[in-house]
Short mmCIF file of C-alpha atoms in Angstrom, two decimals:
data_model
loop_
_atom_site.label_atom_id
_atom_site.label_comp_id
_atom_site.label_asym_id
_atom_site.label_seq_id
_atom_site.Cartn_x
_atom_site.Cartn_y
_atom_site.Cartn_z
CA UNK A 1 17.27 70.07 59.26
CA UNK A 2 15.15 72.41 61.48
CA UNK A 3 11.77 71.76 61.27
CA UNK A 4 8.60 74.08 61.83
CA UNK A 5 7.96 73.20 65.50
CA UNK A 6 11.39 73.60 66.34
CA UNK A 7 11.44 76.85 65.05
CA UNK A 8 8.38 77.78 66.61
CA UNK A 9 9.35 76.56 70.37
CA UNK A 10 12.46 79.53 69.55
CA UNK A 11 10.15 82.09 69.15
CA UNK A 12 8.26 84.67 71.61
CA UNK A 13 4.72 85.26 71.55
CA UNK A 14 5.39 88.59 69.78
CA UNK A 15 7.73 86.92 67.26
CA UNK A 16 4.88 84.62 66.44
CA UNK A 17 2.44 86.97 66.02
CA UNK A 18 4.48 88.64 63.76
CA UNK A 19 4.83 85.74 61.13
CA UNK A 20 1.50 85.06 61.67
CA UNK A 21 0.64 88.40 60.28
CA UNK A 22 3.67 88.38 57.49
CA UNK A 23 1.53 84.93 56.37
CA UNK A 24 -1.97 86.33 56.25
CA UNK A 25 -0.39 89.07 53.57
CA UNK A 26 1.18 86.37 51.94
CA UNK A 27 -2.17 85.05 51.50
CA UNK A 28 -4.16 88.10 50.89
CA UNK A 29 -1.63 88.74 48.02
CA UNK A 30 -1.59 85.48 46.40
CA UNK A 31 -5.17 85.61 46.29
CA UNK A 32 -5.36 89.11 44.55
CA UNK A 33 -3.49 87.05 41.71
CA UNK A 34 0.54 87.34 42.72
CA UNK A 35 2.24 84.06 42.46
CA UNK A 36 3.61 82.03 44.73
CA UNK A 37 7.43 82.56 43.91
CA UNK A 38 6.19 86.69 44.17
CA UNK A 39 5.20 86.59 47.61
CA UNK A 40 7.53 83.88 49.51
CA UNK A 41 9.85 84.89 51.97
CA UNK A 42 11.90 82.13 54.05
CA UNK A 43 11.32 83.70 57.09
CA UNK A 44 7.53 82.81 57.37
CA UNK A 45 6.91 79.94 55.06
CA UNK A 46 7.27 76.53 56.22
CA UNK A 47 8.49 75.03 52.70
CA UNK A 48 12.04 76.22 53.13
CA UNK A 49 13.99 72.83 51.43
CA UNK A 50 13.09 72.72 47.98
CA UNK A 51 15.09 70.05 46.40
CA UNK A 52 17.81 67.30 47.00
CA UNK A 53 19.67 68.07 43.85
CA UNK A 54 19.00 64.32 42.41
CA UNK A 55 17.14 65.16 39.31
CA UNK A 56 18.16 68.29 36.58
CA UNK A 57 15.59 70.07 35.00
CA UNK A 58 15.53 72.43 31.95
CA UNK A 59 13.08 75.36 30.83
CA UNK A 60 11.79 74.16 27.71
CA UNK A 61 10.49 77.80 26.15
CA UNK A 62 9.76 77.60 22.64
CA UNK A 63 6.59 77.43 20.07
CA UNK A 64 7.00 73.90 20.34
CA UNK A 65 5.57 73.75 23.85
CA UNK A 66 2.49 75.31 25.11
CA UNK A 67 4.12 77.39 27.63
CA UNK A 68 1.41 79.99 29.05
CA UNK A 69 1.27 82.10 32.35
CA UNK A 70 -0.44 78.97 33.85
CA UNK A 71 2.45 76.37 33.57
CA UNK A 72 6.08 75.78 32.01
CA UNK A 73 6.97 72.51 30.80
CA UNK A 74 10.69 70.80 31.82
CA UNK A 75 12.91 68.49 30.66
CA UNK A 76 13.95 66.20 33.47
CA UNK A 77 17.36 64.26 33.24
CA UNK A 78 19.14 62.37 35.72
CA UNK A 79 22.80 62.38 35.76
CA UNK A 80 22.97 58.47 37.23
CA UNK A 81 20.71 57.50 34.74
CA UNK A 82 22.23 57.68 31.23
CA UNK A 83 20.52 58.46 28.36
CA UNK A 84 17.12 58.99 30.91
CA UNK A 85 14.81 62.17 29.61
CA UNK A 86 11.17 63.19 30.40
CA UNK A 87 8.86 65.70 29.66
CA UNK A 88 7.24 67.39 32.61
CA UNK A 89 4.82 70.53 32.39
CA UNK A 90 4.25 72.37 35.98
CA UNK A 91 1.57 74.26 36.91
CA UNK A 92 2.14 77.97 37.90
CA UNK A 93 2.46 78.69 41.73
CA UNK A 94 -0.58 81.01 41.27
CA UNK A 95 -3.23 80.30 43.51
CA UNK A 96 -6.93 81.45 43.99
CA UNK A 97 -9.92 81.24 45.90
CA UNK A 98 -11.65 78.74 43.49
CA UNK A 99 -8.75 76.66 43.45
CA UNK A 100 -8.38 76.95 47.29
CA UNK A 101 -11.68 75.75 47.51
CA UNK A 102 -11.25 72.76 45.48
CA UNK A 103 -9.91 68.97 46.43
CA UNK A 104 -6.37 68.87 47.90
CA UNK A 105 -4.32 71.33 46.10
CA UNK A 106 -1.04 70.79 47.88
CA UNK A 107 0.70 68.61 44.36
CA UNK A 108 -0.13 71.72 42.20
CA UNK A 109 2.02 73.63 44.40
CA UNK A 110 5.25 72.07 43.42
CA UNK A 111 7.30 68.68 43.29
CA UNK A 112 7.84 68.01 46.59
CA UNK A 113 10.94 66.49 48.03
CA UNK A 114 9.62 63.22 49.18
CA UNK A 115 8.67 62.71 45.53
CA UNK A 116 12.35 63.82 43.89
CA UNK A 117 13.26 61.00 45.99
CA UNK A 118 10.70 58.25 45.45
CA UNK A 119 11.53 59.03 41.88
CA UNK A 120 15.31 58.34 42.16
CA UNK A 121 14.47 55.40 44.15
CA UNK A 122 12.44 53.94 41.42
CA UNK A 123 14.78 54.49 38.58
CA UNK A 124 17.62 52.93 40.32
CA UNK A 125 15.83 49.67 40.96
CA UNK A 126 13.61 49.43 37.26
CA UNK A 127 14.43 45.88 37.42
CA UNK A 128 11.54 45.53 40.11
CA UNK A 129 9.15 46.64 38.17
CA UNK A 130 9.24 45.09 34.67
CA UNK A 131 6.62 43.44 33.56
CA UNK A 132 4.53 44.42 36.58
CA UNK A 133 1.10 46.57 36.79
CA UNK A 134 1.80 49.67 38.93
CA UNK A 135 -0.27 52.59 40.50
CA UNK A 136 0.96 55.99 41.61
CA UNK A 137 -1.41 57.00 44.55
CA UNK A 138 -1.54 61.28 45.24
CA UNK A 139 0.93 62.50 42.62
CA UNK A 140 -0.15 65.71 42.63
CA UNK A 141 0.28 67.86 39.27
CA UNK A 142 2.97 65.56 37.83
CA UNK A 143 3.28 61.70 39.61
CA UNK A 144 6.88 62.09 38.94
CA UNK A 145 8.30 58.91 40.08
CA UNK A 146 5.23 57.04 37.58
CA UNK A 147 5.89 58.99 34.37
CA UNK A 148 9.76 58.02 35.11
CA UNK A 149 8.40 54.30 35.65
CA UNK A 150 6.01 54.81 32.68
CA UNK A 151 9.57 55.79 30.81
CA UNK A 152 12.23 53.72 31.38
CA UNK A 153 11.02 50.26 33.38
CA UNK A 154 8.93 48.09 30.97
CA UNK A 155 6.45 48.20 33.10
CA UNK A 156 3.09 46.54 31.86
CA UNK A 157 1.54 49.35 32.49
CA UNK A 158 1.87 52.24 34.76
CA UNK A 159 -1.82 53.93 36.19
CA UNK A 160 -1.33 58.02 37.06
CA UNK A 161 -3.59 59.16 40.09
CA UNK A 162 -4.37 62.20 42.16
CA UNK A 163 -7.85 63.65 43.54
CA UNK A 164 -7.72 67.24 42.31
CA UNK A 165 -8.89 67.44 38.71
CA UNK A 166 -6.51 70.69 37.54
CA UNK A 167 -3.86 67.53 38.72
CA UNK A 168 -5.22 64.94 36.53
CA UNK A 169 -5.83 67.47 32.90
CA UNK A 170 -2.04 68.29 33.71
CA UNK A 171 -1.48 64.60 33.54
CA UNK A 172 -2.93 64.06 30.60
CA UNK A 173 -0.86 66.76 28.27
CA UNK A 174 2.36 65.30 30.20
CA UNK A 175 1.43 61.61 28.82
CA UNK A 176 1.09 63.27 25.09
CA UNK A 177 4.07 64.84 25.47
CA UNK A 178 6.34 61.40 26.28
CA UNK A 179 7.34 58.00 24.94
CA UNK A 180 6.11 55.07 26.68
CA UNK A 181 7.30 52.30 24.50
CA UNK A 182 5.47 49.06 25.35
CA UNK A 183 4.26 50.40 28.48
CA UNK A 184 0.81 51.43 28.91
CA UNK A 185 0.40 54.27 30.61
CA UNK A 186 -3.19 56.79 31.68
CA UNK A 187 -4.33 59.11 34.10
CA UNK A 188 -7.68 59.16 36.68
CA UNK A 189 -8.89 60.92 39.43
CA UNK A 190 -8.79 59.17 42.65
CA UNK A 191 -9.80 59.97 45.84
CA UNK A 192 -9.77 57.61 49.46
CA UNK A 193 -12.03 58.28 51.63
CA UNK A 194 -16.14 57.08 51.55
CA UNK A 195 -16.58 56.37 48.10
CA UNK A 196 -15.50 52.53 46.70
CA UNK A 197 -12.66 51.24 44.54
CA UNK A 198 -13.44 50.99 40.74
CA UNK A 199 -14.36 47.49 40.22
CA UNK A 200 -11.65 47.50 37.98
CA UNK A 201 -9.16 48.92 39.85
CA UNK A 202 -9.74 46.42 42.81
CA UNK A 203 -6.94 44.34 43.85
CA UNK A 204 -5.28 45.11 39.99
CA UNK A 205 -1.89 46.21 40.63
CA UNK A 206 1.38 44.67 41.91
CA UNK A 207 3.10 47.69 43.32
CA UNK A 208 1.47 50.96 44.58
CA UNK A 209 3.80 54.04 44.78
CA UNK A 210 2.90 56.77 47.30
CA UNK A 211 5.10 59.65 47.85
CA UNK A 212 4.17 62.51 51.36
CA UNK A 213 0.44 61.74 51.49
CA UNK A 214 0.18 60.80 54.96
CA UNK A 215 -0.32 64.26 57.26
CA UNK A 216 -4.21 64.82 56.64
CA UNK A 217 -5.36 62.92 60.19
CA UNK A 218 -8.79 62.97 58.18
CA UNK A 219 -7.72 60.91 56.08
CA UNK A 220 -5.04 58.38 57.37
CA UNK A 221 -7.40 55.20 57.37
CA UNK A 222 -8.94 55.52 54.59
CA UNK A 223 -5.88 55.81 52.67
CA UNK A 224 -4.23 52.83 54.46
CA UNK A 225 -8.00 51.06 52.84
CA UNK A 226 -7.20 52.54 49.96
CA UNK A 227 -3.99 50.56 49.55
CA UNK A 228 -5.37 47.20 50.28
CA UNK A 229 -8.01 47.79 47.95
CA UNK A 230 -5.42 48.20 44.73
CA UNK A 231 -3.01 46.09 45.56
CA UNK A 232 -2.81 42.36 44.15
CA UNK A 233 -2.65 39.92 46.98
CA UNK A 234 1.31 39.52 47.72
CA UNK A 235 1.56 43.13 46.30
CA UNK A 236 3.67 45.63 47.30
CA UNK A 237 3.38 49.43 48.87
CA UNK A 238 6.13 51.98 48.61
CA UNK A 239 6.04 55.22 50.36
CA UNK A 240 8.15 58.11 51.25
CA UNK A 241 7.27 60.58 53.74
CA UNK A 242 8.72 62.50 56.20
CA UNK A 243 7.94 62.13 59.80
CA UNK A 244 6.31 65.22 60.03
CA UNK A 245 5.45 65.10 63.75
CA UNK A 246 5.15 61.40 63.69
CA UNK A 247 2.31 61.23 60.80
CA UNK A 248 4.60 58.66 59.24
CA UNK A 249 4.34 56.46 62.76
CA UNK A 250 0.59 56.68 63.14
CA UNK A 251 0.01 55.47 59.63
CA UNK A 252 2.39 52.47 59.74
CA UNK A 253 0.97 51.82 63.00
CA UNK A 254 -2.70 51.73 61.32
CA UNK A 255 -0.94 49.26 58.17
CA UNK A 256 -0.12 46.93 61.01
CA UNK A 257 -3.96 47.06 62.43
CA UNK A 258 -5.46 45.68 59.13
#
């Protein structure tokens, strides 16, 4: 897979300045109200891969669902898993200056890759997680991989985080919209960085799933923190990332600091 630097070192300086405009009228139009889908074009934006094909997903568009100009709700199967189904509603990929202005936006833009395949990851192996308390950290508009967990693992019960609030009211109508069984399952903001743990959040879970939230520098140690502050001690943390020019690296070489 080519990535954006390698791209870039390709380039001439006039070539670059050339995207460089192409993006700032990307920008210019989203934020006159186009969507996101309107105004991409693969030769200037960065998110080129969109999916590894491991989960299916179907436009639900009926009076049954509250399908607007803001979002479109899914039905996500898995052909590996039998008999698997969820109910996921997506934000629209319109964005504007309030919301740019707002906590991390980046999980209301779509599902991104790194979270397809946490996802897959976690339904194969359910049997780890039975019975056990478990945290999504950063799942942007629809913590996948913990509504799948929330689904289909017996967990004890399953806790839905992100920091961006639009994130965490889209999390809400997706947990009234599925069947949990015996699992527990609810949704908070959360946010690493100065501010401390809920007391009851401290040291209360047995696994922590994290999926790409590791390429704000800003915000690398504080997120490792974060971690040790939710986990149980013996607990576990599982993250996917990319290496995205070594951000993975740097943060597992802060884990191994604590």
């Amino acid at each position: 897979m080519m990535n954006y630097e390698s791209i870039k070192s390709d380039l001439g300086l006039s070539d670059r300045r050339k995207i460089a405009k192409k993006r700032w009228l990307i920008l210019a139009k989203v934020l006159n109200g186009s969507s996101c889908e309107e105004t991409a074009d693969s030769t200037v934006s960065i998110r080129r891969f969109h999916s590894f094909g491991l989960l299916s997903q179907q436009s639900l568009k009926n009076d049954i669902w509250d399908t607007d100009k803001d979002s479109t709700w899914y039905l996500y199967t898995c052909q590996d898993i039998p008999g698997f189904s969820m109910h996921i509603r997506h934000l629209s990929g319109g964005i504007t200056a309030e919301r740019l202005n707002g906590f991390n936006n980046t999980g209301n833009v779509c599902v991104w890759p790194s979270e397809e395949v946490m996802t897959y990851y976690c339904m194969q192996h359910v049997q780890d997680f039975k019975g056990l308390r478990i945290c999504e950290l950063g799942g942007g508009m629809t913590c996948l991989a913990g509504v799948a967990l929330g689904v289909c693992s017996e967990a004890a019960h399953v806790e839905l985080t992100d920091g961006n609030e639009e994130s965490i009211k889209n999390l809400q109508s997706i947990i009234s919209n599925n069947t949990f069984d015996n699992t527990t399952i609810s949704t908070r903001l959360l946010r690493w960085g100065s501010e401390k743990v809920e007391i009851e959040l401290q040291s209360s879970f047995d696994i922590v799933i994290c999926a790409d939230c590791l390429f704000f520098d800003e915000g690398r140690v504080d997120l490792v923190q974060m971690f040790f502050d939710l986990l149980k001690p013996g607990g576990e943390a599982l993250i996917f990332a990319p290496s995205r020019n070594k951000t993975f690296h740097q943060f597992a070489e802060i884990v191994l600091l604590q």
